[in-house]
Amino acid sequence: MTDPKAIQPSELDQLPDRDPEETAEWQASLDAVTKAAGPHRAAYLMRRTLERAEGAGLALPKLLETDYVNSIPTADEPAVDGDEDLEQRITAWNRWNAAAMVTRGSKHGVGGHIATFASAAWLYETGFNHFFKGKEGDGSGDQLYVQGHASPGIYARAFLDGRLTEDHLDNFRREAGGNGLPSYPHPRRLPWLWEFPTVSMGLGPISAIYQARFNRYLTSRGIKDLTNSHVWAFLGDGEMDEPESTTALTLASREGLDNLTFVINCNLQRLDGPVRANFKIVQELEAQFRGAGWNVVKSLWGTAWDELFQLDTNGALVRRLREVPDAQVQTYQTRDAAYIREDFFGKDPELAAMAKLLSDDKILECFHYSRGGHESRKVYAAYRAALAHKGAPTVILAQTVKGHTLGTGFASKNANHQMKKLSVDEFKDMRDLLGLPIKDSDFVDGVVPYGHPGADSPEVRYLQERRAALGGPAPARRVHPVAPLPAPAEKAFASFDKGSGSQSVATTMAFVRLVKDLVRDKETGKRWVPIVPDEARTFGMESLFPSLGIYSPKGQTYEPVDRDQLMYYKEAKNGQILNEGITEAGSMADFIAASTSYATHGETMIPFYIFYSMFGWQRTADQMWQLGDQLGRGFLVGATAGRTTLTGEGLQHADGHSPAIAATNPAAMTYDPAFAYEVAAIVKDGLRRMYGEAAPGEDPNVFYYLTVYNEPMPQPAKPSGAGVDEGIVKGLYRFNTAESAGLTPAANAPRLQLLSSGTAIHWALKAQRLLTEEWGVAADVWSATSWTELRRDAMDADAALLRGEERVPYVRRALQGAEGPVLAVSDYMRQVPDQIAQWVEQDYSSLGADGFGLSDTRDAARRHFGVDAESIVVAALAQLARRGEVKATAVKEARERYGL
């Protein structure tokens, strides 16, 4: 027995021992077992005791790893309520057609992946036949996040079901002709089939978590009852290395998302080799998920292993399975029985004795084929266990063989992710293995045929009957016909037209005030979904806390420290605000779920996600592409925007490039408004286009990105001239002329056009006054609300010309007849305003905040980047001097006067 005095204090529990004698007896028992039966038996008893304690709900640390065996014993597996023989044949056809599709496509050089679906076929087939609810039943059905590389298998099943034709399969990865199939799940490319884009690996897992959470949000708020919807995310073990894959695991367990199941295809391989060559990825993932509070179900070994485990009376087999690294398991997959006898069984005398009882065929069956993820009974049992578990999400760790049934040339080979085709002989071997009725004569000119048992065959009838019972085809995307949302009252927008008088208001605050009015709308107010990553107070949103509440599935179980204040921190089960904590990735996943609710659930929601502009596109641009691919709608708001408006924050907070990144996304309507009335006009137009009556030719499946600023300035009234509203939406309008600004330039004064966006318009207005009063130059100031939309319109005009249609770009029409050169300026890098340069007929130059940001005052930062009013004056004079309209000495004089 160990002397308690020898235990270091750091190892002792801080609680006092109320019965040291009883404690000593337990310790003595452990020592006795160790001495009499050995350390392995003692460890076994300890694990089982901890499992019993955990099951009884005792307050003990969780057991993070269990043995490398199935969680569900064979004796406890429920019977599959279906025809296993028919399901076996259906799966065989799907395996064949998936491989044939990719192989035939390889003749065109378009590639494709075969091995992933080969390993995961039963994971999908079991779900389609027994679990995945379709959209034609009650509610919204289930949401399926399909592993992207497995898409050929999903297409193969849709072909068997009659939803796709041979022509579709033959155009896999060839979409230009109009009848092709996208390489991966792409809702924008195949919107009737795919709901969720998943191939930017890591985005599927985080999106699935927040989708499950958003389902609960809609239910809690009384928008739609989604208690019968389940979210299934199919993932790869290698994919779990992506940070987004695991970043929200604790959110899922903290909020008890038992409407969520991860199915991780543990084929032990990533794209170039083993996931954990010297370790065990299944055990690592189990510990990670258990530590995060998930229910873990392991389905590792097929029924062929049952005999081996029955022979393992002393635990030697389990110990050996636990210690063999994954790369060696892969090696066993490709070696003969003699090698496995020596290397696996020969390391332990008990195992060597066991191996003598096993035939070579039995050994090869176990090590080459028999995996938990390849047997319908094992997968069915795991899925049933996942749905039965309440109070926490479930992860199923299903061990498979990458390239299973594709032959020895594929199975577990390091290069199989890059292998795009099988030879005719390999297909014939596969045919024989799967038992498919395909004749040698069906291979015409060496081309592998597609296989189909017939539209009225038992296989197809069974498949369709199972899907009908589960609510229709899956996967499937449905956009339910819903009436356009009514436009909010005009008063909410018109209140900004009169300006703020002498009161200084930042455009960030103006946007929040607008939303505060819009969420009060009786018709559409409840549809708004405010999303913020723990910066609500920075953006002035704390006033929304008491009125809207912050969503929490537990409500508010504490008394907030600021309960006696007007704007106290209020959480509620039916709260409307999603305040996600410090996670831009999580906030974007929330936004995607809300922005696509119109299709997923037939419930139109209006999300707006407000964030530090620097931490939006730069950090989560991949998710914003996912948003566009998923046809999401809503408002992204880059607050505290610009390179120079954040005083003292430095280069990590100074955004000088987000509109440039946003311009690369075809679905992003990118705006840099200068004034509050512009913000209101853009939001109004966005609501019309995305949620109301889109104009002919307008795509409603876009999202709006607005940059707003934290620099309080007096907000002017909206100009009354014609074309202002159109110009705000299209991207450019004349804010004033030198004369309308109250300046009095000479009749023959040189003139130029100052184009500016966002906060830069205030520098341009000051420069306008300096140019007239100090240099005798007249300048007109234009508000360029969207450089990107101006460019897109111009590109559309160019494309129209190539089609023989006469069309003048809006930017050219707007500037037509404007005198003098054009000088463009923004608080972003010059690349942003330079987007329109080639379509401006006047001489064009630009100023911008290129380079890294820095910590200083606004005035100092703007002088540093050469974008302040005085710098604009010097640049304007230089333009005019090159044209001979002012003396060259004026430029030098201005530099000296302003200390540039």
Tab-separated table of C-alpha atoms in Angstrom, residues 477-828:
chain	number	residue	atom	x	y	z
A	477	ARG	CA	-33.035	22.452	-51.225
A	478	ARG	CA	-36.454	24.053	-51.338
A	479	VAL	CA	-37.326	27.724	-51.563
A	480	HIS	CA	-40.883	27.843	-50.344
A	481	PRO	CA	-43.153	30.389	-52.040
A	482	VAL	CA	-43.556	33.126	-49.452
A	483	ALA	CA	-44.981	36.587	-49.888
A	484	PRO	CA	-42.429	39.398	-50.044
A	485	LEU	CA	-41.989	41.120	-46.728
A	486	PRO	CA	-43.855	44.414	-46.535
A	487	ALA	CA	-41.628	47.476	-46.645
A	488	PRO	CA	-41.149	49.120	-43.246
A	489	ALA	CA	-42.784	52.480	-42.688
A	490	GLU	CA	-41.104	55.262	-44.661
A	491	LYS	CA	-40.761	57.289	-41.478
A	492	ALA	CA	-37.864	55.110	-40.293
A	493	PHE	CA	-35.798	56.087	-43.326
A	494	ALA	CA	-37.051	59.619	-43.950
A	495	SER	CA	-36.048	60.745	-40.468
A	496	PHE	CA	-32.426	60.826	-41.640
A	497	ASP	CA	-33.108	63.048	-44.639
A	498	LYS	CA	-33.217	66.235	-42.593
A	499	GLY	CA	-29.748	65.706	-41.120
A	500	SER	CA	-28.624	66.123	-37.519
A	501	GLY	CA	-28.193	69.893	-37.436
A	502	SER	CA	-25.324	70.839	-35.168
A	503	GLN	CA	-25.291	67.451	-33.422
A	504	SER	CA	-22.354	65.230	-34.320
A	505	VAL	CA	-23.356	61.671	-35.154
A	506	ALA	CA	-21.140	58.839	-36.390
A	507	THR	CA	-22.538	56.708	-39.210
A	508	THR	CA	-22.118	53.644	-36.978
A	509	MET	CA	-24.536	55.231	-34.530
A	510	ALA	CA	-26.841	56.219	-37.379
A	511	PHE	CA	-27.060	52.599	-38.537
A	512	VAL	CA	-27.815	51.340	-35.019
A	513	ARG	CA	-30.501	53.988	-34.614
A	514	LEU	CA	-32.048	52.941	-37.934
A	515	VAL	CA	-32.145	49.289	-36.903
A	516	LYS	CA	-33.595	50.239	-33.543
A	517	ASP	CA	-36.501	51.834	-35.403
A	518	LEU	CA	-36.849	48.949	-37.875
A	519	VAL	CA	-37.072	46.228	-35.211
A	520	ARG	CA	-40.107	48.038	-33.816
A	521	ASP	CA	-41.979	47.563	-37.084
A	522	LYS	CA	-45.117	45.511	-36.385
A	523	GLU	CA	-44.875	43.533	-39.617
A	524	THR	CA	-41.173	42.812	-39.982
A	525	GLY	CA	-39.583	43.760	-36.663
A	526	LYS	CA	-39.464	40.198	-35.339
A	527	ARG	CA	-37.669	39.075	-38.509
A	528	TRP	CA	-34.510	41.038	-37.676
A	529	VAL	CA	-31.615	39.025	-36.242
A	530	PRO	CA	-28.999	41.340	-34.688
A	531	ILE	CA	-25.607	39.586	-34.485
A	532	VAL	CA	-22.572	41.033	-32.746
A	533	PRO	CA	-19.289	39.460	-31.539
A	534	ASP	CA	-19.014	40.952	-28.037
A	535	GLU	CA	-18.693	44.563	-29.240
A	536	ALA	CA	-22.281	45.760	-28.833
A	537	ARG	CA	-21.316	48.563	-26.472
A	538	THR	CA	-18.558	49.709	-28.836
A	539	PHE	CA	-21.209	50.190	-31.509
A	540	GLY	CA	-23.784	51.774	-29.201
A	541	MET	CA	-26.098	48.757	-29.222
A	542	GLU	CA	-26.542	48.414	-25.465
A	543	SER	CA	-29.853	50.250	-25.784
A	544	LEU	CA	-31.192	47.141	-27.569
A	545	PHE	CA	-30.408	44.805	-24.656
A	546	PRO	CA	-33.486	45.475	-22.482
A	547	SER	CA	-35.946	45.793	-25.362
A	548	LEU	CA	-34.832	42.836	-27.513
A	549	GLY	CA	-32.951	40.651	-25.071
A	550	ILE	CA	-29.883	38.529	-25.750
A	551	TYR	CA	-30.737	34.972	-26.765
A	552	SER	CA	-29.823	32.318	-24.199
A	553	PRO	CA	-31.404	28.851	-23.999
A	554	LYS	CA	-31.216	29.123	-20.206
A	555	GLY	CA	-32.651	32.610	-20.023
A	556	GLN	CA	-31.117	34.714	-17.242
A	557	THR	CA	-30.300	32.632	-14.187
A	558	TYR	CA	-28.522	35.441	-12.341
A	559	GLU	CA	-29.126	39.032	-11.316
A	560	PRO	CA	-27.107	41.257	-13.684
A	561	VAL	CA	-24.712	43.665	-12.019
A	562	ASP	CA	-26.331	46.589	-13.859
A	563	ARG	CA	-29.956	45.547	-13.155
A	564	ASP	CA	-30.789	48.977	-11.710
A	565	GLN	CA	-29.690	50.773	-14.883
A	566	LEU	CA	-31.900	51.660	-17.828
A	567	MET	CA	-29.817	49.697	-20.349
A	568	TYR	CA	-29.094	46.618	-18.271
A	569	TYR	CA	-27.670	43.377	-19.623
A	570	LYS	CA	-30.708	41.188	-20.288
A	571	GLU	CA	-30.599	37.575	-21.444
A	572	ALA	CA	-33.773	35.706	-22.334
A	573	LYS	CA	-34.890	32.392	-23.796
A	574	ASN	CA	-36.728	34.302	-26.523
A	575	GLY	CA	-34.042	36.964	-26.884
A	576	GLN	CA	-33.575	38.427	-30.348
A	577	ILE	CA	-29.907	39.481	-30.230
A	578	LEU	CA	-27.170	36.935	-30.877
A	579	ASN	CA	-24.220	38.199	-28.861
A	580	GLU	CA	-21.661	35.519	-29.679
A	581	GLY	CA	-18.656	36.429	-27.603
A	582	ILE	CA	-15.285	36.995	-29.199
A	583	THR	CA	-15.764	34.884	-32.303
A	584	GLU	CA	-16.094	36.427	-35.736
A	585	ALA	CA	-16.187	32.919	-37.225
A	586	GLY	CA	-19.091	31.972	-34.975
A	587	SER	CA	-20.908	35.202	-35.752
A	588	MET	CA	-20.539	34.584	-39.474
A	589	ALA	CA	-21.848	31.041	-39.057
A	590	ASP	CA	-24.844	32.536	-37.242
A	591	PHE	CA	-25.331	35.017	-40.064
A	592	ILE	CA	-25.230	32.284	-42.708
A	593	ALA	CA	-27.855	30.224	-40.873
A	594	ALA	CA	-30.145	33.244	-40.473
A	595	SER	CA	-29.568	34.571	-43.987
A	596	THR	CA	-30.592	31.279	-45.605
A	597	SER	CA	-33.563	30.545	-43.348
A	598	TYR	CA	-35.857	31.573	-46.194
A	599	ALA	CA	-34.817	28.372	-47.980
A	600	THR	CA	-33.893	26.062	-45.096
A	601	HIS	CA	-37.063	26.696	-43.127
A	602	GLY	CA	-39.322	28.782	-45.353
A	603	GLU	CA	-38.988	31.602	-42.822
A	604	THR	CA	-37.525	34.866	-44.034
A	605	MET	CA	-35.166	36.422	-41.512
A	606	ILE	CA	-33.228	39.688	-41.801
A	607	PRO	CA	-29.829	39.280	-40.166
A	608	PHE	CA	-27.436	42.107	-39.649
A	609	TYR	CA	-23.992	41.356	-38.348
A	610	ILE	CA	-22.017	44.340	-37.102
A	611	PHE	CA	-18.301	43.992	-36.436
A	612	TYR	CA	-15.007	45.842	-36.390
A	613	SER	CA	-14.465	46.223	-40.114
A	614	MET	CA	-10.844	45.073	-39.826
A	615	PHE	CA	-11.991	41.761	-38.364
A	616	GLY	CA	-14.600	40.976	-40.984
A	617	TRP	CA	-13.410	40.272	-44.491
A	618	GLN	CA	-9.783	39.933	-43.473
A	619	ARG	CA	-10.560	37.272	-40.903
A	620	THR	CA	-13.624	35.471	-42.277
A	621	ALA	CA	-13.639	36.116	-46.027
A	622	ASP	CA	-13.861	32.369	-46.647
A	623	GLN	CA	-17.157	32.246	-44.771
A	624	MET	CA	-18.380	35.270	-46.706
A	625	TRP	CA	-17.721	33.334	-49.882
A	626	GLN	CA	-19.628	30.442	-48.320
A	627	LEU	CA	-22.450	32.900	-47.625
A	628	GLY	CA	-22.584	33.892	-51.290
A	629	ASP	CA	-22.429	30.265	-52.405
A	630	GLN	CA	-25.315	29.412	-50.073
A	631	LEU	CA	-27.392	32.291	-51.529
A	632	GLY	CA	-27.593	34.108	-48.208
A	633	ARG	CA	-29.300	37.481	-47.774
A	634	GLY	CA	-28.708	40.135	-45.139
A	635	PHE	CA	-26.573	43.062	-44.025
A	636	LEU	CA	-22.920	42.864	-43.061
A	637	VAL	CA	-21.801	46.055	-41.371
A	638	GLY	CA	-18.115	46.856	-41.047
A	639	ALA	CA	-18.189	49.352	-38.201
A	640	THR	CA	-15.398	51.643	-36.979
A	641	ALA	CA	-14.214	51.439	-40.571
A	642	GLY	CA	-11.331	53.043	-42.424
A	643	ARG	CA	-7.566	53.222	-42.065
A	644	THR	CA	-7.429	56.451	-40.064
A	645	THR	CA	-10.603	56.769	-37.995
A	646	LEU	CA	-9.608	54.542	-35.069
A	647	THR	CA	-7.416	56.857	-33.025
A	648	GLY	CA	-4.594	55.098	-31.268
A	649	GLU	CA	-5.568	51.519	-32.168
A	650	GLY	CA	-2.734	50.868	-34.594
A	651	LEU	CA	-2.249	48.709	-37.643
A	652	GLN	CA	-4.072	45.633	-36.325
A	653	HIS	CA	-7.320	47.597	-36.104
A	654	ALA	CA	-6.887	49.974	-39.037
A	655	ASP	CA	-8.933	48.706	-41.976
A	656	GLY	CA	-7.759	50.101	-45.277
A	657	HIS	CA	-8.685	47.238	-47.542
A	658	SER	CA	-11.970	45.470	-46.691
A	659	PRO	CA	-13.854	46.972	-49.690
A	660	ALA	CA	-11.083	45.655	-51.938
A	661	ILE	CA	-11.586	42.144	-50.581
A	662	ALA	CA	-15.366	42.487	-50.687
A	663	ALA	CA	-15.171	43.511	-54.334
A	664	THR	CA	-13.933	40.013	-55.175
A	665	ASN	CA	-17.199	38.443	-53.995
A	666	PRO	CA	-19.855	38.532	-56.734
A	667	ALA	CA	-22.688	38.333	-54.205
A	668	ALA	CA	-21.507	41.244	-52.043
A	669	MET	CA	-23.131	44.621	-52.670
A	670	THR	CA	-20.365	46.784	-51.247
A	671	TYR	CA	-21.055	50.334	-50.041
A	672	ASP	CA	-18.991	53.004	-48.286
A	673	PRO	CA	-21.626	55.596	-47.346
A	674	ALA	CA	-20.621	59.011	-46.060
A	675	PHE	CA	-23.816	60.242	-44.443
A	676	ALA	CA	-26.682	58.929	-42.336
A	677	TYR	CA	-29.265	59.473	-45.077
A	678	GLU	CA	-27.107	57.391	-47.436
A	679	VAL	CA	-27.033	54.550	-44.905
A	680	ALA	CA	-30.836	54.708	-44.671
A	681	ALA	CA	-31.269	54.754	-48.451
A	682	ILE	CA	-28.971	51.757	-48.947
A	683	VAL	CA	-30.674	49.690	-46.233
A	684	LYS	CA	-34.056	50.586	-47.706
A	685	ASP	CA	-32.935	49.437	-51.138
A	686	GLY	CA	-31.451	46.258	-49.677
A	687	LEU	CA	-34.710	45.380	-47.963
A	688	ARG	CA	-36.564	45.906	-51.235
A	689	ARG	CA	-34.179	43.836	-53.318
A	690	MET	CA	-33.559	40.955	-50.926
A	691	TYR	CA	-36.902	40.712	-49.143
A	692	GLY	CA	-39.434	42.694	-51.151
A	693	GLU	CA	-40.033	43.075	-54.863
A	694	ALA	CA	-36.742	42.797	-56.758
A	695	ALA	CA	-36.695	44.615	-60.090
A	696	PRO	CA	-36.606	42.570	-63.310
A	697	GLY	CA	-33.110	41.201	-63.805
A	698	GLU	CA	-32.104	41.798	-60.185
A	699	ASP	CA	-30.836	38.801	-58.246
A	700	PRO	CA	-32.283	38.825	-54.711
A	701	ASN	CA	-29.659	36.312	-53.588
A	702	VAL	CA	-27.102	38.927	-52.611
A	703	PHE	CA	-25.965	40.451	-49.351
A	704	TYR	CA	-25.078	44.034	-48.530
A	705	TYR	CA	-21.781	45.119	-47.010
A	706	LEU	CA	-21.746	48.608	-45.535
A	707	THR	CA	-18.756	50.317	-43.985
A	708	VAL	CA	-19.683	52.791	-41.257
A	709	TYR	CA	-17.498	55.006	-39.114
A	710	ASN	CA	-17.009	55.888	-35.468
A	711	GLU	CA	-16.111	59.521	-36.203
A	712	PRO	CA	-18.936	61.788	-34.993
A	713	MET	CA	-19.685	64.500	-37.540
A	714	PRO	CA	-22.676	66.786	-38.184
A	715	GLN	CA	-24.912	64.896	-40.590
A	716	PRO	CA	-26.153	67.057	-43.491
A	717	ALA	CA	-29.623	66.978	-44.955
A	718	LYS	CA	-30.116	64.976	-48.118
A	719	PRO	CA	-29.669	67.178	-51.220
A	720	SER	CA	-32.900	67.871	-53.028
A	721	GLY	CA	-31.562	67.568	-56.566
A	722	ALA	CA	-32.746	65.003	-59.065
A	723	GLY	CA	-30.959	61.668	-59.210
A	724	VAL	CA	-29.730	61.634	-55.612
A	725	ASP	CA	-31.637	58.485	-54.587
A	726	GLU	CA	-30.588	56.675	-57.766
A	727	GLY	CA	-27.002	57.816	-57.316
A	728	ILE	CA	-26.818	56.580	-53.718
A	729	VAL	CA	-27.838	53.090	-54.785
A	730	LYS	CA	-25.839	53.010	-58.023
A	731	GLY	CA	-22.731	54.388	-56.348
A	732	LEU	CA	-22.228	58.057	-57.259
A	733	TYR	CA	-23.997	61.419	-57.140
A	734	ARG	CA	-22.933	65.072	-56.958
A	735	PHE	CA	-23.225	66.207	-53.341
A	736	ASN	CA	-22.595	69.860	-54.128
A	737	THR	CA	-20.802	72.309	-56.385
A	738	ALA	CA	-18.479	75.048	-55.260
A	739	GLU	CA	-21.315	77.486	-55.788
A	740	SER	CA	-23.990	75.502	-53.926
A	741	ALA	CA	-21.538	75.132	-51.049
A	742	GLY	CA	-21.645	78.929	-50.657
A	743	LEU	CA	-18.270	79.554	-52.195
A	744	THR	CA	-17.692	82.219	-54.841
A	745	PRO	CA	-15.031	81.123	-57.323
A	746	ALA	CA	-14.195	83.380	-60.233
A	747	ALA	CA	-16.180	82.873	-63.403
A	748	ASN	CA	-13.173	81.505	-65.259
A	749	ALA	CA	-11.676	79.612	-62.310
A	750	PRO	CA	-10.108	76.218	-63.012
A	751	ARG	CA	-12.459	73.464	-61.968
A	752	LEU	CA	-12.081	69.843	-60.905
A	753	GLN	CA	-14.235	67.033	-59.521
A	754	LEU	CA	-13.547	65.582	-56.074
A	755	LEU	CA	-14.948	62.045	-55.711
A	756	SER	CA	-14.916	60.739	-52.162
A	757	SER	CA	-16.473	57.985	-50.083
A	758	GLY	CA	-17.157	57.402	-46.434
A	759	THR	CA	-15.479	59.681	-43.954
A	760	ALA	CA	-13.183	61.017	-46.683
A	761	ILE	CA	-15.966	63.284	-47.937
A	762	HIS	CA	-15.369	65.553	-44.956
A	763	TRP	CA	-11.751	66.035	-46.016
A	764	ALA	CA	-12.916	66.682	-49.561
A	765	LEU	CA	-15.371	69.333	-48.357
A	766	LYS	CA	-12.638	71.104	-46.413
A	767	ALA	CA	-10.348	70.845	-49.440
A	768	GLN	CA	-13.129	72.306	-51.591
A	769	ARG	CA	-13.187	75.398	-49.386
A	770	LEU	CA	-9.386	75.729	-49.294
A	771	LEU	CA	-9.123	75.379	-53.063
A	772	THR	CA	-11.545	78.232	-53.677
A	773	GLU	CA	-10.547	80.547	-50.868
A	774	GLU	CA	-6.772	80.134	-51.086
A	775	TRP	CA	-6.059	79.041	-54.658
A	776	GLY	CA	-8.921	80.295	-56.780
A	777	VAL	CA	-9.967	76.809	-57.881
A	778	ALA	CA	-13.580	75.626	-58.074
A	779	ALA	CA	-14.267	72.045	-57.010
A	780	ASP	CA	-17.429	69.982	-57.085
A	781	VAL	CA	-17.744	67.266	-54.442
A	782	TRP	CA	-19.270	63.894	-55.271
A	783	SER	CA	-20.254	61.146	-52.878
A	784	ALA	CA	-19.094	57.786	-54.203
A	785	THR	CA	-21.182	55.440	-52.111
A	786	SER	CA	-19.921	52.358	-53.966
A	787	TRP	CA	-16.808	52.152	-56.106
A	788	THR	CA	-17.523	48.454	-56.525
A	789	GLU	CA	-21.074	48.814	-57.842
A	790	LEU	CA	-19.871	51.477	-60.281
A	791	ARG	CA	-17.273	49.059	-61.573
A	792	ARG	CA	-19.730	46.177	-61.883
A	793	ASP	CA	-22.171	48.322	-63.810
A	794	ALA	CA	-19.374	49.390	-66.140
A	795	MET	CA	-18.260	45.802	-66.670
A	796	ASP	CA	-21.843	44.844	-67.501
A	797	ALA	CA	-21.882	47.660	-70.043
A	798	ASP	CA	-18.663	46.339	-71.589
A	799	ALA	CA	-20.172	42.868	-71.835
A	800	ALA	CA	-23.284	44.332	-73.462
A	801	LEU	CA	-21.131	46.037	-76.092
A	802	LEU	CA	-19.574	42.694	-76.961
A	803	ARG	CA	-23.090	41.411	-77.552
A	804	GLY	CA	-23.767	44.340	-79.865
A	805	GLU	CA	-25.855	46.318	-77.370
A	806	GLU	CA	-25.208	50.026	-76.880
A	807	ARG	CA	-24.958	50.848	-73.211
A	808	VAL	CA	-23.086	53.614	-71.406
A	809	PRO	CA	-21.754	52.882	-67.902
A	810	TYR	CA	-23.507	54.791	-65.134
A	811	VAL	CA	-20.275	56.369	-63.914
A	812	ARG	CA	-19.632	57.844	-67.341
A	813	ARG	CA	-23.179	59.144	-67.607
A	814	ALA	CA	-23.036	60.663	-64.119
A	815	LEU	CA	-19.769	62.501	-64.838
A	816	GLN	CA	-20.691	63.515	-68.373
A	817	GLY	CA	-20.035	67.215	-68.846
A	818	ALA	CA	-18.295	67.599	-65.491
A	819	GLU	CA	-15.426	70.052	-65.991
A	820	GLY	CA	-11.802	69.413	-65.243
A	821	PRO	CA	-9.967	66.367	-63.976
A	822	VAL	CA	-11.219	63.882	-61.403
A	823	LEU	CA	-9.469	63.308	-58.086
A	824	ALA	CA	-10.793	60.353	-56.045
A	825	VAL	CA	-10.093	59.831	-52.360
A	826	SER	CA	-11.171	57.398	-49.640
A	827	ASP	CA	-9.956	56.136	-46.291
A	828	TYR	CA	-8.901	52.949	-48.067
